[in-house]
């Protein structure tokens, strides 16, 4: 049997450029903020899970979980790093959730962190390529922008998705980012500017790609009793589902869809006892503009094939019928890969408390969606106002 | 027709005529036959290769379904290919383990 789990505190650094700050320092900053909100002393935390992807490759630094546990003053409790490429933060959240749900401890902390901006872009591309299957995909010279170029051309061929529709995602998320003080970038950007930027992997151009980012985010998860003592409104975790998908491009029966997202979403909706229609908004994994289209269809919040059309019609904007990425998403808020999944939870909790700078009116139930590798892992969480 | 290998360890089908399996490194593979004409599932032109690449780009990466056999990831000879999805492609060569395709010229 499991028990109910609540989010009692959240913390986050700004996502962007933190040159000269170590991943341990960034992660500790976010973790201490989350502990303070939860009114949780370090010795009350029974476990720490840390999501990180490329610190070994880009910083030459590992054992981040123990280093952060030491820095924030935890007792001699298990501190564990988890890795699932860009879904590392989501996986850390799920492990902390499981520890509390199954009664291993009354309070656990999930921390995500990445520092990337000190490295040159080709070096970052190489580091991210560690998440590719070692067979044909690597040998053929595929990159992550390339994977989403493949998805775009497949989606356009099947559903008639246009450049203008995909650009609407960029325009929406950059506008949302401008309203989020934690976002790396944001502002007004239209179709002309988007199509004049250099090609990265056809048809993706510069603004279709999320930026390279530094950042950290943290979440304290507790039992109901501890959550009632927090200094903030506790948010209920209705479900945290993680599924595996095929690790290589040729294994995807359908290049317009990620099987891991479909499986994790179905599992999360069933565990939470809700359907996609019950969601007030979604923070999803828009690592590239076209990804938001595939993800929104896989999550069942937009009809299959219509992700582009819905964006262009404004139906996924704040104020639309299904707001997507009111935070600005990865495209504008930034994508410090190991922190991203926890950053999505941070943003969603602020929305559910009614305290987000880009607030979705009446936000009651949210989903976060965090995808890793070429769709080899996906985490979907369902969160709800505890008063709701 | 062309030869593909099925890995005895991980089960992956790869377009080459001998082991080891490129996905898991296992030496034990079974050779099979597959069509050397396929259909383009999707394509992209890589303009920013990773740091460890010896290439500067652009080059075209393609996903190709071989007859009713496996779907493979390889290259199209034209470095700045422009589609469309669904065209027929012929396997021209396997260069350094990478299948290289060209648009089919003749109807068989
Ligand atoms: Zn194998």
Coordinates of N, CA and C in Angstrom, one line a residue, chain A residues 122-123 125-126 129 133-137 139-141 143 146 149-150 153-154 157 198-202 248-250, chain B residues 12 16 22-23 41-48 50-52 59 61 63 65 71-75 85 96-98:
Chain A
X122 N 29.7 22.7 -30.1 CA 30.0 21.3 -30.6 C 30.3 20.3 -29.5
X123 N 30.9 20.9 -28.4 CA 31.2 20.0 -27.2 C 29.9 19.6 -26.5
X125 N 27.0 19.4 -28.0 CA 26.3 18.4 -28.9 C 26.9 17.0 -28.7
X126 N 28.2 17.0 -28.6 CA 28.9 15.7 -28.4 C 28.4 15.1 -27.0
X129 N 25.0 13.8 -27.3 CA 25.0 12.6 -28.1 C 25.3 11.3 -27.3
X133 N 21.6 5.8 -29.1 CA 21.9 4.4 -29.2 C 23.2 4.3 -29.9
X134 N 24.1 3.3 -29.5 CA 25.4 3.2 -30.1 C 25.4 2.6 -31.5
X135 N 24.3 2.2 -32.0 CA 24.3 1.5 -33.3 C 24.2 2.5 -34.5
X136 N 23.3 2.3 -35.4 CA 23.2 3.0 -36.6 C 23.1 4.5 -36.4
X137 N 22.4 5.0 -35.4 CA 22.1 6.4 -35.2 C 23.4 7.2 -35.1
X139 N 26.4 6.1 -35.9 CA 27.3 5.9 -37.1 C 26.8 6.8 -38.2
X140 N 25.5 7.0 -38.4 CA 25.0 7.8 -39.5 C 25.2 9.3 -39.2
X141 N 25.7 9.7 -38.0 CA 26.0 11.1 -37.8 C 24.7 11.8 -37.3
X143 N 22.2 13.7 -34.7 CA 22.3 14.6 -33.6 C 20.9 14.8 -33.0
X146 N 18.9 16.8 -35.2 CA 18.6 16.0 -36.4 C 17.4 15.1 -36.1
X149 N 14.5 17.1 -36.5 CA 14.3 17.4 -38.0 C 13.6 16.2 -38.6
X150 N 14.0 15.0 -38.3 CA 13.3 13.8 -38.8 C 11.8 13.7 -38.5
X153 N 9.8 16.4 -40.5 CA 9.5 16.1 -41.9 C 8.5 14.9 -41.9
X154 N 8.5 14.0 -41.0 CA 7.5 12.9 -40.9 C 6.1 13.5 -40.6
X157 N 4.7 15.4 -43.5 CA 4.3 14.6 -44.6 C 3.0 13.9 -44.3
X198 N 19.6 30.9 -39.1 CA 20.3 29.8 -39.8 C 19.7 28.4 -39.5
X199 N 19.7 27.6 -40.5 CA 19.3 26.2 -40.4 C 20.3 25.5 -39.5
X200 N 19.7 24.6 -38.6 CA 20.5 23.8 -37.7 C 20.5 22.3 -38.2
X201 N 19.3 21.8 -38.3 CA 19.0 20.5 -38.9 C 17.6 20.6 -39.6
X202 N 17.6 20.6 -40.9 CA 16.4 20.9 -41.7 C 15.2 20.1 -41.2
X248 N 16.3 3.5 -30.3 CA 16.9 3.9 -31.6 C 15.9 4.3 -32.6
X249 N 16.3 5.1 -33.5 CA 15.3 5.8 -34.4 C 14.6 4.7 -35.3
X250 N 15.3 3.7 -35.8 CA 14.7 2.7 -36.6 C 13.6 1.9 -35.9
Chain B
X12 N 18.8 -6.9 -32.6 CA 18.7 -5.8 -33.5 C 19.0 -6.3 -34.9
X16 N 24.2 -4.6 -42.7 CA 25.6 -4.9 -43.0 C 25.8 -6.4 -43.2
X22 N 26.4 -3.7 -34.4 CA 26.8 -2.3 -34.1 C 26.1 -1.8 -32.8
X23 N 25.0 -2.4 -32.4 CA 24.3 -1.8 -31.2 C 24.9 -2.3 -29.9
X41 N 11.3 7.2 -44.9 CA 10.4 7.4 -43.8 C 10.5 8.9 -43.4
X42 N 11.8 9.4 -43.3 CA 12.0 10.8 -43.1 C 13.5 11.1 -43.3
X43 N 13.8 12.4 -43.3 CA 15.2 12.8 -43.6 C 15.4 14.2 -42.9
X44 N 16.7 14.5 -42.7 CA 17.1 15.8 -42.2 C 18.5 16.1 -42.7
X45 N 18.8 17.4 -42.9 CA 20.2 17.7 -43.2 C 20.9 18.2 -42.0
X46 N 21.9 17.6 -41.6 CA 22.7 18.0 -40.4 C 23.7 19.1 -40.8
X47 N 23.5 20.2 -40.2 CA 24.4 21.4 -40.5 C 25.4 21.7 -39.4
X48 N 25.2 21.1 -38.2 CA 26.1 21.3 -37.1 C 26.4 19.9 -36.5
X50 N 28.4 17.0 -34.3 CA 29.0 17.0 -33.0 C 30.6 17.2 -33.1
X51 N 31.2 17.5 -32.0 CA 32.6 17.9 -31.9 C 33.5 16.7 -32.3
X52 N 33.0 15.5 -31.9 CA 33.9 14.3 -32.2 C 33.8 13.8 -33.7
X59 N 25.3 17.2 -44.2 CA 25.1 15.8 -44.7 C 23.7 15.4 -44.4
X61 N 20.9 12.8 -43.2 CA 20.6 11.5 -42.5 C 19.2 11.1 -42.9
X63 N 16.0 8.0 -42.7 CA 15.4 6.8 -42.1 C 14.6 6.1 -43.2
X65 N 12.7 2.5 -44.8 CA 12.1 1.2 -44.5 C 12.4 0.3 -45.7
X71 N 13.6 -1.1 -40.6 CA 13.8 0.3 -40.8 C 15.1 0.7 -40.3
X72 N 16.0 1.4 -41.2 CA 17.3 1.6 -40.8 C 17.6 3.1 -40.9
X73 N 18.6 3.5 -40.2 CA 19.1 4.9 -40.2 C 20.4 5.0 -41.0
X74 N 20.5 5.8 -42.0 CA 21.7 5.9 -42.8 C 21.8 7.3 -43.4
X75 N 22.5 7.3 -44.6 CA 22.7 8.6 -45.3 C 22.1 8.6 -46.7
X85 N 9.4 12.9 -48.3 CA 9.1 11.6 -47.6 C 8.3 10.7 -48.6
X96 N 31.9 2.6 -44.3 CA 32.3 2.6 -42.9 C 31.1 2.2 -42.0
X97 N 30.3 1.2 -42.4 CA 29.2 0.7 -41.6 C 27.9 1.5 -41.8
X98 N 27.9 2.5 -42.6 CA 26.8 3.4 -42.8 C 26.1 3.1 -44.1

